[in-house]
Short mmCIF file of C-alpha atoms and ligand atoms in Angstrom, two decimals:
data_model
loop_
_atom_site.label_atom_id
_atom_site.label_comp_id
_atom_site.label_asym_id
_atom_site.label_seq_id
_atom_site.Cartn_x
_atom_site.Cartn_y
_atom_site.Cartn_z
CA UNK S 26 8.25 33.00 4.13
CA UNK S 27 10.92 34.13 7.02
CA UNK S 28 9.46 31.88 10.13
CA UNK S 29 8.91 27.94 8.88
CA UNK S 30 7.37 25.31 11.47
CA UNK S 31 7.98 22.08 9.99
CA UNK S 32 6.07 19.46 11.71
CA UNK S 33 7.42 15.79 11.48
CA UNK S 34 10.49 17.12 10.14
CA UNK S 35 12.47 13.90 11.86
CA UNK S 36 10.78 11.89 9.42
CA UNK S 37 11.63 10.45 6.29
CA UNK S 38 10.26 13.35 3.61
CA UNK S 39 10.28 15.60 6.54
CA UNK S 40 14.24 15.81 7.35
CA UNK S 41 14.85 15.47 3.46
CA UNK S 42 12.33 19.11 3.05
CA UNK S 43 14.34 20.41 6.17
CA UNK S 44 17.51 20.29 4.70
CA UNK S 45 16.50 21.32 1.12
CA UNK S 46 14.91 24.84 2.59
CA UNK S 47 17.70 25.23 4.12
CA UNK S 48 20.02 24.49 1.38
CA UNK S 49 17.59 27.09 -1.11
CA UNK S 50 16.25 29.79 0.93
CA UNK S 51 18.74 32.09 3.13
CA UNK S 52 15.95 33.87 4.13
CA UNK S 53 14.42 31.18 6.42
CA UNK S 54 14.28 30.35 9.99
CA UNK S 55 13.23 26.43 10.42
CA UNK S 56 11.67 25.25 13.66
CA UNK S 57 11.10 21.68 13.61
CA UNK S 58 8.60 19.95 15.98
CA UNK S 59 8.30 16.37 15.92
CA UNK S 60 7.66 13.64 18.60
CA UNK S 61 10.56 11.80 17.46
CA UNK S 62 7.89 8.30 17.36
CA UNK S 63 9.13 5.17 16.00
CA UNK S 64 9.73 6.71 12.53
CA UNK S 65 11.37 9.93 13.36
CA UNK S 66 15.02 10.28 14.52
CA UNK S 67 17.69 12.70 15.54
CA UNK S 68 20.08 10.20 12.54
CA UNK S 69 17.54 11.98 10.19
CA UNK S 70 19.05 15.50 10.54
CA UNK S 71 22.89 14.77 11.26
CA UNK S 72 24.87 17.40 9.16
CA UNK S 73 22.47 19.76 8.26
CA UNK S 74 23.46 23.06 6.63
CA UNK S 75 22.96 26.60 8.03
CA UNK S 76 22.61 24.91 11.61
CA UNK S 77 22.22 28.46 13.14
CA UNK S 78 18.62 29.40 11.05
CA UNK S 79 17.72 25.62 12.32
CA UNK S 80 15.42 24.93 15.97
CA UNK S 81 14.32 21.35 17.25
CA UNK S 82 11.37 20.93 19.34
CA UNK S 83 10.62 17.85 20.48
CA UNK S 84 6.79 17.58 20.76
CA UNK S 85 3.63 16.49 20.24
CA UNK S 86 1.19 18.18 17.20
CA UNK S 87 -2.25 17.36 19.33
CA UNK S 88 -0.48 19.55 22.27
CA UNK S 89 -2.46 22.89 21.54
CA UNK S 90 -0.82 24.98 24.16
CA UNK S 91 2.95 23.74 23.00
CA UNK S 92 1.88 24.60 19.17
CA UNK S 93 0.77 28.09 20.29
CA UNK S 94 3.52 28.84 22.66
CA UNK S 95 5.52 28.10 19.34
CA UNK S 96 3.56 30.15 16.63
CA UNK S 97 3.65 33.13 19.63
CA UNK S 98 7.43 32.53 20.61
CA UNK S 99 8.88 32.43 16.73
CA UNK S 100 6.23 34.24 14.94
CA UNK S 101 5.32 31.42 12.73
CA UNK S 102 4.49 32.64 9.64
CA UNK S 103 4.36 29.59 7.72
CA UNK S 104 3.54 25.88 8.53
CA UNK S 105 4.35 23.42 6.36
CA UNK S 106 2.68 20.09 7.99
CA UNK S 107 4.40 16.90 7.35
CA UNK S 108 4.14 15.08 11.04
CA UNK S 109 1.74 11.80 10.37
CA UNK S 110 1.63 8.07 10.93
CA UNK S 111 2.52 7.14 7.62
CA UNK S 112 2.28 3.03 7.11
CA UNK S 113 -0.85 1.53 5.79
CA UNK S 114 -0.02 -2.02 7.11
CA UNK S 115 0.70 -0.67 10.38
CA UNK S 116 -2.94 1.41 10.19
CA UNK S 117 -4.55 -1.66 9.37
CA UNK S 118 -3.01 -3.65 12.73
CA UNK S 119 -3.79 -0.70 14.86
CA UNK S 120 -5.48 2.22 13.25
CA UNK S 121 -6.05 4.24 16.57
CA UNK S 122 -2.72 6.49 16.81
CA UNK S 123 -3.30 7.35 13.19
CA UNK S 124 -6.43 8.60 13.97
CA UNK S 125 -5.13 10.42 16.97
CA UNK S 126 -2.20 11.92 14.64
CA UNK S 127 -3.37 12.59 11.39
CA UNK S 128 -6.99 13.82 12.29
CA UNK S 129 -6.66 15.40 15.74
CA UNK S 130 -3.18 17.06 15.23
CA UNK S 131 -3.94 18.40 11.90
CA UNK S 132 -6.98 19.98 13.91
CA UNK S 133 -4.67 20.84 16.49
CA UNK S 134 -2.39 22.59 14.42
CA UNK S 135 -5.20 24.12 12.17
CA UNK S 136 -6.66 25.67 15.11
CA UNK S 137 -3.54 26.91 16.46
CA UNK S 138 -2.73 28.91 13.32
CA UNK S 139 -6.09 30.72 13.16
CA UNK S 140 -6.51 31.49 16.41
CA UNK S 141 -2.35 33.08 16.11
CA UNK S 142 -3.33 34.85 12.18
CA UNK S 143 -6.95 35.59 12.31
CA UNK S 144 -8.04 35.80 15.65
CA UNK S 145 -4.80 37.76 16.94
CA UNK S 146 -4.02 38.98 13.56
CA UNK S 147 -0.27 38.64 14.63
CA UNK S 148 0.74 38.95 11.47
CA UNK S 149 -0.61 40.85 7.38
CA UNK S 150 -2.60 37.83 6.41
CA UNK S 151 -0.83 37.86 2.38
CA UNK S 152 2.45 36.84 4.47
CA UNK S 153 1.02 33.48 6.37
CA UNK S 154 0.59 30.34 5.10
CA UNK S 155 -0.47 26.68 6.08
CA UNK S 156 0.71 23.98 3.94
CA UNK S 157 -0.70 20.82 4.23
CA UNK S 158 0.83 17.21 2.55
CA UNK S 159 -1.55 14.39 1.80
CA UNK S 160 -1.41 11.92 -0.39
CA UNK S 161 -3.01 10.25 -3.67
CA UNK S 162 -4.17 7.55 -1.47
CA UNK S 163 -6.97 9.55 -0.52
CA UNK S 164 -8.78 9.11 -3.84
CA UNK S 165 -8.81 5.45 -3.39
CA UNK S 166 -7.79 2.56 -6.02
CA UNK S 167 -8.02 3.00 -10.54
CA UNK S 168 -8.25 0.04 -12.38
CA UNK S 169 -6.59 -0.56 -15.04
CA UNK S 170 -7.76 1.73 -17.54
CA UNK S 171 -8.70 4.31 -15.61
CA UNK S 172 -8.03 7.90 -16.13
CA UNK S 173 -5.09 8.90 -13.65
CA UNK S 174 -6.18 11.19 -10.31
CA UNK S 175 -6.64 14.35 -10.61
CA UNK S 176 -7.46 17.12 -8.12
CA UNK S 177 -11.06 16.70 -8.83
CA UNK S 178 -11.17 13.10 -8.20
CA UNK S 179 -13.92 12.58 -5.64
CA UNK S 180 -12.13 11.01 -2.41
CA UNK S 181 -12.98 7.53 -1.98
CA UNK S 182 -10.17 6.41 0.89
CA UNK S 183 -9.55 2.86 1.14
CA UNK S 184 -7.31 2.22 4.52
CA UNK S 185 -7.43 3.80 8.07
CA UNK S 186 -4.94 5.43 6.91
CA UNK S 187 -5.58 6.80 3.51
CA UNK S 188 -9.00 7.70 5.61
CA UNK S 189 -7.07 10.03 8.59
CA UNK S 190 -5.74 11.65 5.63
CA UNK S 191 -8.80 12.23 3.94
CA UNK S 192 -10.38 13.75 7.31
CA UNK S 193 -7.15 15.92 7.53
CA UNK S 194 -7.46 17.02 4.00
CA UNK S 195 -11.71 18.09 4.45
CA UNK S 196 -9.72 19.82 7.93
CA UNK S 197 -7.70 21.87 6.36
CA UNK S 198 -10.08 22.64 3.08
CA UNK S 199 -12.66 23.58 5.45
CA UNK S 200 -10.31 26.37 7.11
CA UNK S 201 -9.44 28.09 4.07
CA UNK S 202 -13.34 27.70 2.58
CA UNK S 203 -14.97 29.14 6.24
CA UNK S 204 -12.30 31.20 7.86
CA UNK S 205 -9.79 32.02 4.71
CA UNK S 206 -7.02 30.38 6.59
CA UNK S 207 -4.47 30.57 3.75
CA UNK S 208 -4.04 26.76 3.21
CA UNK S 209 -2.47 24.71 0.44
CA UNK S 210 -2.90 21.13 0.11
CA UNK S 211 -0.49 19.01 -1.99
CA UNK S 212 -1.59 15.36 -2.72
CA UNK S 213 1.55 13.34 -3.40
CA UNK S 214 2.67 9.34 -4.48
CA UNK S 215 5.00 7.00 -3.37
CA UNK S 216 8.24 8.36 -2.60
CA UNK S 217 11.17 6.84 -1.53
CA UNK S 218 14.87 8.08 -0.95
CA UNK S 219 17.54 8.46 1.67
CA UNK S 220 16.04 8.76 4.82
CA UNK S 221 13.26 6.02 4.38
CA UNK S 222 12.29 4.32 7.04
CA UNK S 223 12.59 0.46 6.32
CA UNK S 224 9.10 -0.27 7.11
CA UNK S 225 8.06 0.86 3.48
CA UNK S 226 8.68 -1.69 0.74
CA UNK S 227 12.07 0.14 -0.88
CA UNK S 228 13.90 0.50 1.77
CA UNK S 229 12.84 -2.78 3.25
CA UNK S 230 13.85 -4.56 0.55
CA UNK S 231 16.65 -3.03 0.03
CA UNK S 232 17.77 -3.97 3.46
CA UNK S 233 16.55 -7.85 3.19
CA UNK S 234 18.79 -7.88 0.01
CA UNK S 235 21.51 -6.57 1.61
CA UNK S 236 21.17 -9.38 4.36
CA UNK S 237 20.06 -11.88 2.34
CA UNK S 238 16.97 -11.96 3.61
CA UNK S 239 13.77 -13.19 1.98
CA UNK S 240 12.38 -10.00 -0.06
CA UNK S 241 8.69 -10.47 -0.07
CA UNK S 242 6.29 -9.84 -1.71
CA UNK S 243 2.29 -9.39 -1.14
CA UNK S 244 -0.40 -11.26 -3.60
CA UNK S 245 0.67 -11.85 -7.06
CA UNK S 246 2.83 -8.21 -6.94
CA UNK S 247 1.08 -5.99 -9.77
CA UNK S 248 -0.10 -3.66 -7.74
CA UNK S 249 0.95 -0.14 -9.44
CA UNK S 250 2.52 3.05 -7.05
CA UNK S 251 3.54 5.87 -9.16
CA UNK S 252 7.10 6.53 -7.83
CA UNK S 253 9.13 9.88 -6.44
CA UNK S 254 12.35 10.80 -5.77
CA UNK S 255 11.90 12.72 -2.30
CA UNK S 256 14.04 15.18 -3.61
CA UNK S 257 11.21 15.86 -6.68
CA UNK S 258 8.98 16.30 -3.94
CA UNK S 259 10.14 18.74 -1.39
CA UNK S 260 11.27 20.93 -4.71
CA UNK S 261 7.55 20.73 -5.79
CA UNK S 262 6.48 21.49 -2.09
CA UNK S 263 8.53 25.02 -2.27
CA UNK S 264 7.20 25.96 -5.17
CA UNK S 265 3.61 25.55 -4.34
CA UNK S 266 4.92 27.69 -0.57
CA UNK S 267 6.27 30.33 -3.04
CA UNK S 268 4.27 30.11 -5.98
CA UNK S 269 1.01 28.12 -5.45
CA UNK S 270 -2.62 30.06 -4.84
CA UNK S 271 -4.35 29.79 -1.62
CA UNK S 272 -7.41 27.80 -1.38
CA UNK S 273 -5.61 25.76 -4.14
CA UNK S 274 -4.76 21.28 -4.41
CA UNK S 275 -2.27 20.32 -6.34
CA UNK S 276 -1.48 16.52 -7.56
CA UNK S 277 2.44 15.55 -7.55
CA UNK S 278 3.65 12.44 -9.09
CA UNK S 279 6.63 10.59 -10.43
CA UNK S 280 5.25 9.36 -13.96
CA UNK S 281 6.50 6.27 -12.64
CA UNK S 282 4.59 3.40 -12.31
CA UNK S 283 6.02 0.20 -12.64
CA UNK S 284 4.36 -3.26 -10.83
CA UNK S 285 5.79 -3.26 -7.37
CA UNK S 286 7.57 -7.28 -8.98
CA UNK S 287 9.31 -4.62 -11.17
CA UNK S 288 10.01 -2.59 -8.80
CA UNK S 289 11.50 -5.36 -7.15
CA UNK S 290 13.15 -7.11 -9.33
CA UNK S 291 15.11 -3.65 -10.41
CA UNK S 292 16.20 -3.19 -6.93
CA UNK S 293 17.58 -6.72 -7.03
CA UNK S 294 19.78 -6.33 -10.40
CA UNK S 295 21.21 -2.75 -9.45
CA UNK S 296 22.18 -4.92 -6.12
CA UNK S 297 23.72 -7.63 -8.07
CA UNK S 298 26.17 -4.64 -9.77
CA UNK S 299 27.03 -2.58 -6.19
CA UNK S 300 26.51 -5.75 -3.77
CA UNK S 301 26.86 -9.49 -5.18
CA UNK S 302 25.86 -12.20 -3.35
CA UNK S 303 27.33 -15.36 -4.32
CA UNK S 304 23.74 -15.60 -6.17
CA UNK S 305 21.25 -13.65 -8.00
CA UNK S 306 19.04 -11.81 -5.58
CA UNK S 307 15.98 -12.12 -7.39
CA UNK S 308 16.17 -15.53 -5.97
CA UNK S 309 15.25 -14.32 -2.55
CA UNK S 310 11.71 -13.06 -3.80
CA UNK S 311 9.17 -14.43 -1.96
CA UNK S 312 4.89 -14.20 -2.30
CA UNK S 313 3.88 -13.95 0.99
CA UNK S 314 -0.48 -12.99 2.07
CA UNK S 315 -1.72 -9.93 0.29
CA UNK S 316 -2.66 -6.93 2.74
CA UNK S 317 -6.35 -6.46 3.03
CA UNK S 318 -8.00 -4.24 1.18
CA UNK S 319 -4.75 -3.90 -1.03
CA UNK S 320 -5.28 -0.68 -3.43
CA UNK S 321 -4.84 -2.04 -6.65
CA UNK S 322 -3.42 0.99 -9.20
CA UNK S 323 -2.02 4.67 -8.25
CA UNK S 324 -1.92 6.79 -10.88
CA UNK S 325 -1.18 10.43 -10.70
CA UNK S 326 -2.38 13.69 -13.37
CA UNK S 327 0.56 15.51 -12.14
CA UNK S 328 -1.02 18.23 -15.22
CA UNK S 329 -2.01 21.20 -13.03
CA UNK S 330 1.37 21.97 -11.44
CA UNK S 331 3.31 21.68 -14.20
CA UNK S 332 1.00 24.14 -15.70
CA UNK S 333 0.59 26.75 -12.67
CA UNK S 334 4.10 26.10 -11.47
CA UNK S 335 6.25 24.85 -14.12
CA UNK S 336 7.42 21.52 -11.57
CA UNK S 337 8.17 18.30 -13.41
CA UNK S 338 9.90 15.30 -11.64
CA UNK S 339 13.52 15.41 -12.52
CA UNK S 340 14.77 11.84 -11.35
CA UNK S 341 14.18 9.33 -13.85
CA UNK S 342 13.28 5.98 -11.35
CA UNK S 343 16.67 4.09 -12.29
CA UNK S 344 18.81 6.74 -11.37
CA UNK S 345 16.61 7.28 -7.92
CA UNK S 346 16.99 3.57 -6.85
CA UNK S 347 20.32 4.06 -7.31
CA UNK S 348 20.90 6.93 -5.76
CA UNK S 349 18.96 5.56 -2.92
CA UNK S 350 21.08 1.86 -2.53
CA UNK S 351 24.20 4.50 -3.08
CA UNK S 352 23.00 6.66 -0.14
CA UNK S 353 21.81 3.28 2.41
CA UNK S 354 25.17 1.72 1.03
CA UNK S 355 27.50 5.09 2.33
CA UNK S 356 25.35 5.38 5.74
CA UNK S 357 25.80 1.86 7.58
CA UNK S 358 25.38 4.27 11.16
CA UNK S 359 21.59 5.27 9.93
CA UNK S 360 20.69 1.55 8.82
CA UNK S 361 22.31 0.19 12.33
CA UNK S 362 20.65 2.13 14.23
CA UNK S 363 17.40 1.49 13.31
CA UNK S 364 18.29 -2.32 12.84
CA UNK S 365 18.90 -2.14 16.54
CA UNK S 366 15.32 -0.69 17.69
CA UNK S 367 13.34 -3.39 19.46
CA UNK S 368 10.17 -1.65 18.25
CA UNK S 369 11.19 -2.36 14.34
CA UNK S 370 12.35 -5.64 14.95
CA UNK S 371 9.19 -6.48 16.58
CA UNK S 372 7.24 -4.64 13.91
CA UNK S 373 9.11 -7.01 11.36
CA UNK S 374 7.94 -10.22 13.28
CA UNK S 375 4.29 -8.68 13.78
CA UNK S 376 3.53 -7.96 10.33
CA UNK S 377 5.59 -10.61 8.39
CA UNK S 378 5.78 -13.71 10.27
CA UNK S 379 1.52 -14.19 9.81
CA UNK S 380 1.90 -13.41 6.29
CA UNK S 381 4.35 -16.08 5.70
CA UNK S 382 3.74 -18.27 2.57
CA UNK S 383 6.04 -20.46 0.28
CA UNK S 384 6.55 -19.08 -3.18
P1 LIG J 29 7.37 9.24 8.36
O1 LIG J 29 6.52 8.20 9.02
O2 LIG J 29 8.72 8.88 7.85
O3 LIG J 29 7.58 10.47 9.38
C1 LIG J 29 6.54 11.00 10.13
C2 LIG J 29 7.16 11.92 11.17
O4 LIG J 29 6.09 12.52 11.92
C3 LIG J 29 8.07 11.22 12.17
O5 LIG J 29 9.25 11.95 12.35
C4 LIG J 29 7.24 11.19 13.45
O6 LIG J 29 8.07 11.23 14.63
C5 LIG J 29 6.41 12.45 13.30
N1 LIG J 29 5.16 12.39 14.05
C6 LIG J 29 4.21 11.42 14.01
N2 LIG J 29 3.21 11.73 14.85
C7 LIG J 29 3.52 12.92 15.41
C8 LIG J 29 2.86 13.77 16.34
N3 LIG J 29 1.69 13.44 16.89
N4 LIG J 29 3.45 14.94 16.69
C9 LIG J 29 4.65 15.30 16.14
N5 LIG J 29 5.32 14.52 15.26
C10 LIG J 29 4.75 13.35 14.91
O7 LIG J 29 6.46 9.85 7.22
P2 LIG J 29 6.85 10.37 5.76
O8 LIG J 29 6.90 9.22 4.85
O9 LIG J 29 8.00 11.28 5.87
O10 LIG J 29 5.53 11.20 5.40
C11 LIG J 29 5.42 12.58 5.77
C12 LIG J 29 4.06 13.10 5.32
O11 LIG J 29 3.95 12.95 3.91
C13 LIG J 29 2.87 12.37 5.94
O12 LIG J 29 1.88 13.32 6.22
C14 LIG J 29 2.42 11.43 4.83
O13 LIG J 29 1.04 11.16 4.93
C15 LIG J 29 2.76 12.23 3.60
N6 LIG J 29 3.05 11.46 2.38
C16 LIG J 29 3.97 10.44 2.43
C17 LIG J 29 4.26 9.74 1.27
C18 LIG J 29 5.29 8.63 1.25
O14 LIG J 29 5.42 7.94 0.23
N7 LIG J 29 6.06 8.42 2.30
C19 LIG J 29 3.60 10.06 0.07
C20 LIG J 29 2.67 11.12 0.07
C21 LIG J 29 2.41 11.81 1.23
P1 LIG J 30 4.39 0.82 0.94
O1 LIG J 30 5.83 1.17 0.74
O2 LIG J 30 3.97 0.29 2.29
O3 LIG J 30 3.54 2.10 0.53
P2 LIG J 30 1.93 2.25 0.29
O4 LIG J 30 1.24 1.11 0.92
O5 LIG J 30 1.67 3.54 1.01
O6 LIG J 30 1.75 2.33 -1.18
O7 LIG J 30 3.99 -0.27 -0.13
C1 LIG J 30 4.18 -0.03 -1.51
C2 LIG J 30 3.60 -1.21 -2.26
O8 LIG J 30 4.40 -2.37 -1.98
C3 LIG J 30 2.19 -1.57 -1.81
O9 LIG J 30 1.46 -2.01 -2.97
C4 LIG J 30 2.37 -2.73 -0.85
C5 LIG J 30 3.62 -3.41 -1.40
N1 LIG J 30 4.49 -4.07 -0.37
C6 LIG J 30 4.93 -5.36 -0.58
O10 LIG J 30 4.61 -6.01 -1.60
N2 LIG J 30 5.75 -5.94 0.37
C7 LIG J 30 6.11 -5.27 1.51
O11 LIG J 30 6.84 -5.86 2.36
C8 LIG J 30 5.66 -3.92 1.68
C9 LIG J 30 6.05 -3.14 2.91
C10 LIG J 30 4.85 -3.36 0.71
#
């Protein structure tokens, strides 16, 4: 791995993988090409390390000719493909630019690389590789004694989005099973972290708290994720790049999974330590209309890469919400500047103020 395009490396997991390859590999160059959309930002990769083995493109992933001018001009020998629309709620308001994103510029991008390492043969084949990162919403909803997911689950997506993600996934499967594109998939949970864009529910509610905003809520609130520190991830992300087979799936997970009230709640008390209010923030909880066709359980069988690759999560979830209010806390620039985009604040009203319901 000498010649990294990250795509969507603006983005929340994205700028947090940037800088971590940077930090651990002094081998790499990183060429990051993202369309800086309403969840990616320049704020995102401020101080990064080793800024002179660092590139930013700004640009679209369904622009073939860009992506091959790229792979050609840096001789990309790795892709590691993060660039997505990434919010359920927002698929479910308007599912057409994940469509666009997910299923067209994985395609994009797919194409692009085998045209550049098969068809040119640009570069020895055992030195290229395309990573791409899903997630364990693809396999659809457990109840609640259901086995966890594993990476034989049959797919069973549930939301437009968890469904462009699917269709990306069979994408890139499909290259490595009919062309032997060298592909890795990983299939990840819920993270959350510095960097988050407030849309999701830990940083939002983090935020509210902060404001003393209502926090809400949807439905009754147990609905299980199976948490990540972002860190966790982008650690297990290298070693699949490094160590992981081609051809090969693997399932990353937190061994987290608390109800999303717990989660809540837990953000709330660690607030009331760093960041009284005059009261308890718990009291600002509120139930508000469940999202449609709300997965009920994540669960993740995280059993295969800890196996093949020795990866566990290190972050125990206490010490990552921490670490995460800590990190929001120390960066009042990165929350204001996103508090000031007329697109979020309008998202906030779109999605929240027709889901409004007393507790
Ligand atoms: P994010 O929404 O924070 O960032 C996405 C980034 O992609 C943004 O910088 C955006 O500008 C960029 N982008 C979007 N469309 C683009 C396009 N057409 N061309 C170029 N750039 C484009 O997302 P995230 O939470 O960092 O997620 C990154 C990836 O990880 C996604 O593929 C997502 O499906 C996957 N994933 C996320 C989670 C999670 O909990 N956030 C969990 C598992 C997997
Ligand atoms: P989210 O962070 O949007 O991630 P995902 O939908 O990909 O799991 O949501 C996490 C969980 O929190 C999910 O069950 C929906 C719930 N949620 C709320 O209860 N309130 C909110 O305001 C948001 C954004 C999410």
């Amino acid at each position: 791995m000498k010649n990294v395009l990250v795509t969507g490396g603006a983005g929340f997991i994205g700028s947090n993988f940037v800088r971590y390859l940077l930090e651990v590999d002094p081998q790499v160059q990183i060429v990051n090409l993202d369309a800086l959309t309403y969840a990616g930002s320049l704020e995102n990769l401020k101080d990064l390390p080793h800024l002179e083995r660092y590139t930013f493109v700004q640009g679209d992933i369904c622009n073939g000719d860009l992506v091959r001018d790229l792979l050609r001009q840096y001789q990309i020998d790795t892709i590691v493909h993060f660039a997505a629309e990434s919010h359920v709620d927002r698929s479910i308001l308007s599912p057409e630019p994940f469509i666009q994103a997910n299923v067209i510029g994985t395609f994009t991008l797919l194409e692009a690389a085998r045209q550049y390492w098969l068809v040119e043969k640009a570069l020895p084949i055992e030195q290229v590789r395309f990573h791409h990162v899903s997630t364990d919403e693809v396999y659809g909803t457990l109840g609640p004694d259901d086995p966890a997911f594993s990476e034989t689950t049959p797919y069973a997506p549930n939301s437009p989005y968890a469904a462009s993600k699917a269709s990306s996934d069979h994408l890139a499967r499909s290259y490595n099973h009919t062309y032997q594109l060298p592909v890795t998939i990983s299939n990840c949970s819920n993270n959350y972290g510095p960097r988050q864009f407030p849309e999701k529910l830990i940083p939002l509610i983090i935020l509210n708290a902060l404001t003393g905003k209502p926090l809400p809520v949807y439905g009754d609130g147990q609905q299980i994720r199976d948490w990540l520190f972002v860190t966790d991830h982008c650690e297990a992300i290298h070693l699949i790049l490094t160590q992981g087979t081609s051809g090969e799936t693997y399932n990353i997970g937190g061994n987290n999974q608390p109800a999303n009230l717990t989660i809540v709640e837990t953000v709330c008390d660690l607030l009331d330590e760093m960041q009284p209010l005059t009261a308890p923030h718990r009291n600002l909880i509120k139930f508000v209309t469940d999202r449609p066709g709300h997965d009920r359980r994540y669960a993740m069988n995280i059993s295969k890469i800890e196996r093949e690759l020795g990866w566990r999560p290190r972050y125990a979830l206490t010490d990552g919400l921490f670490a995460t209010v800590q990190w929001i806390l120390a960066n009042p620039d990165w929350v204001a500047a996103i508090q000031k985009q007329r697109e979020y604040q309008s998202w906030l009203t779109k999605n929240y103020e027709t889901r409004e319901k007393s507790s």
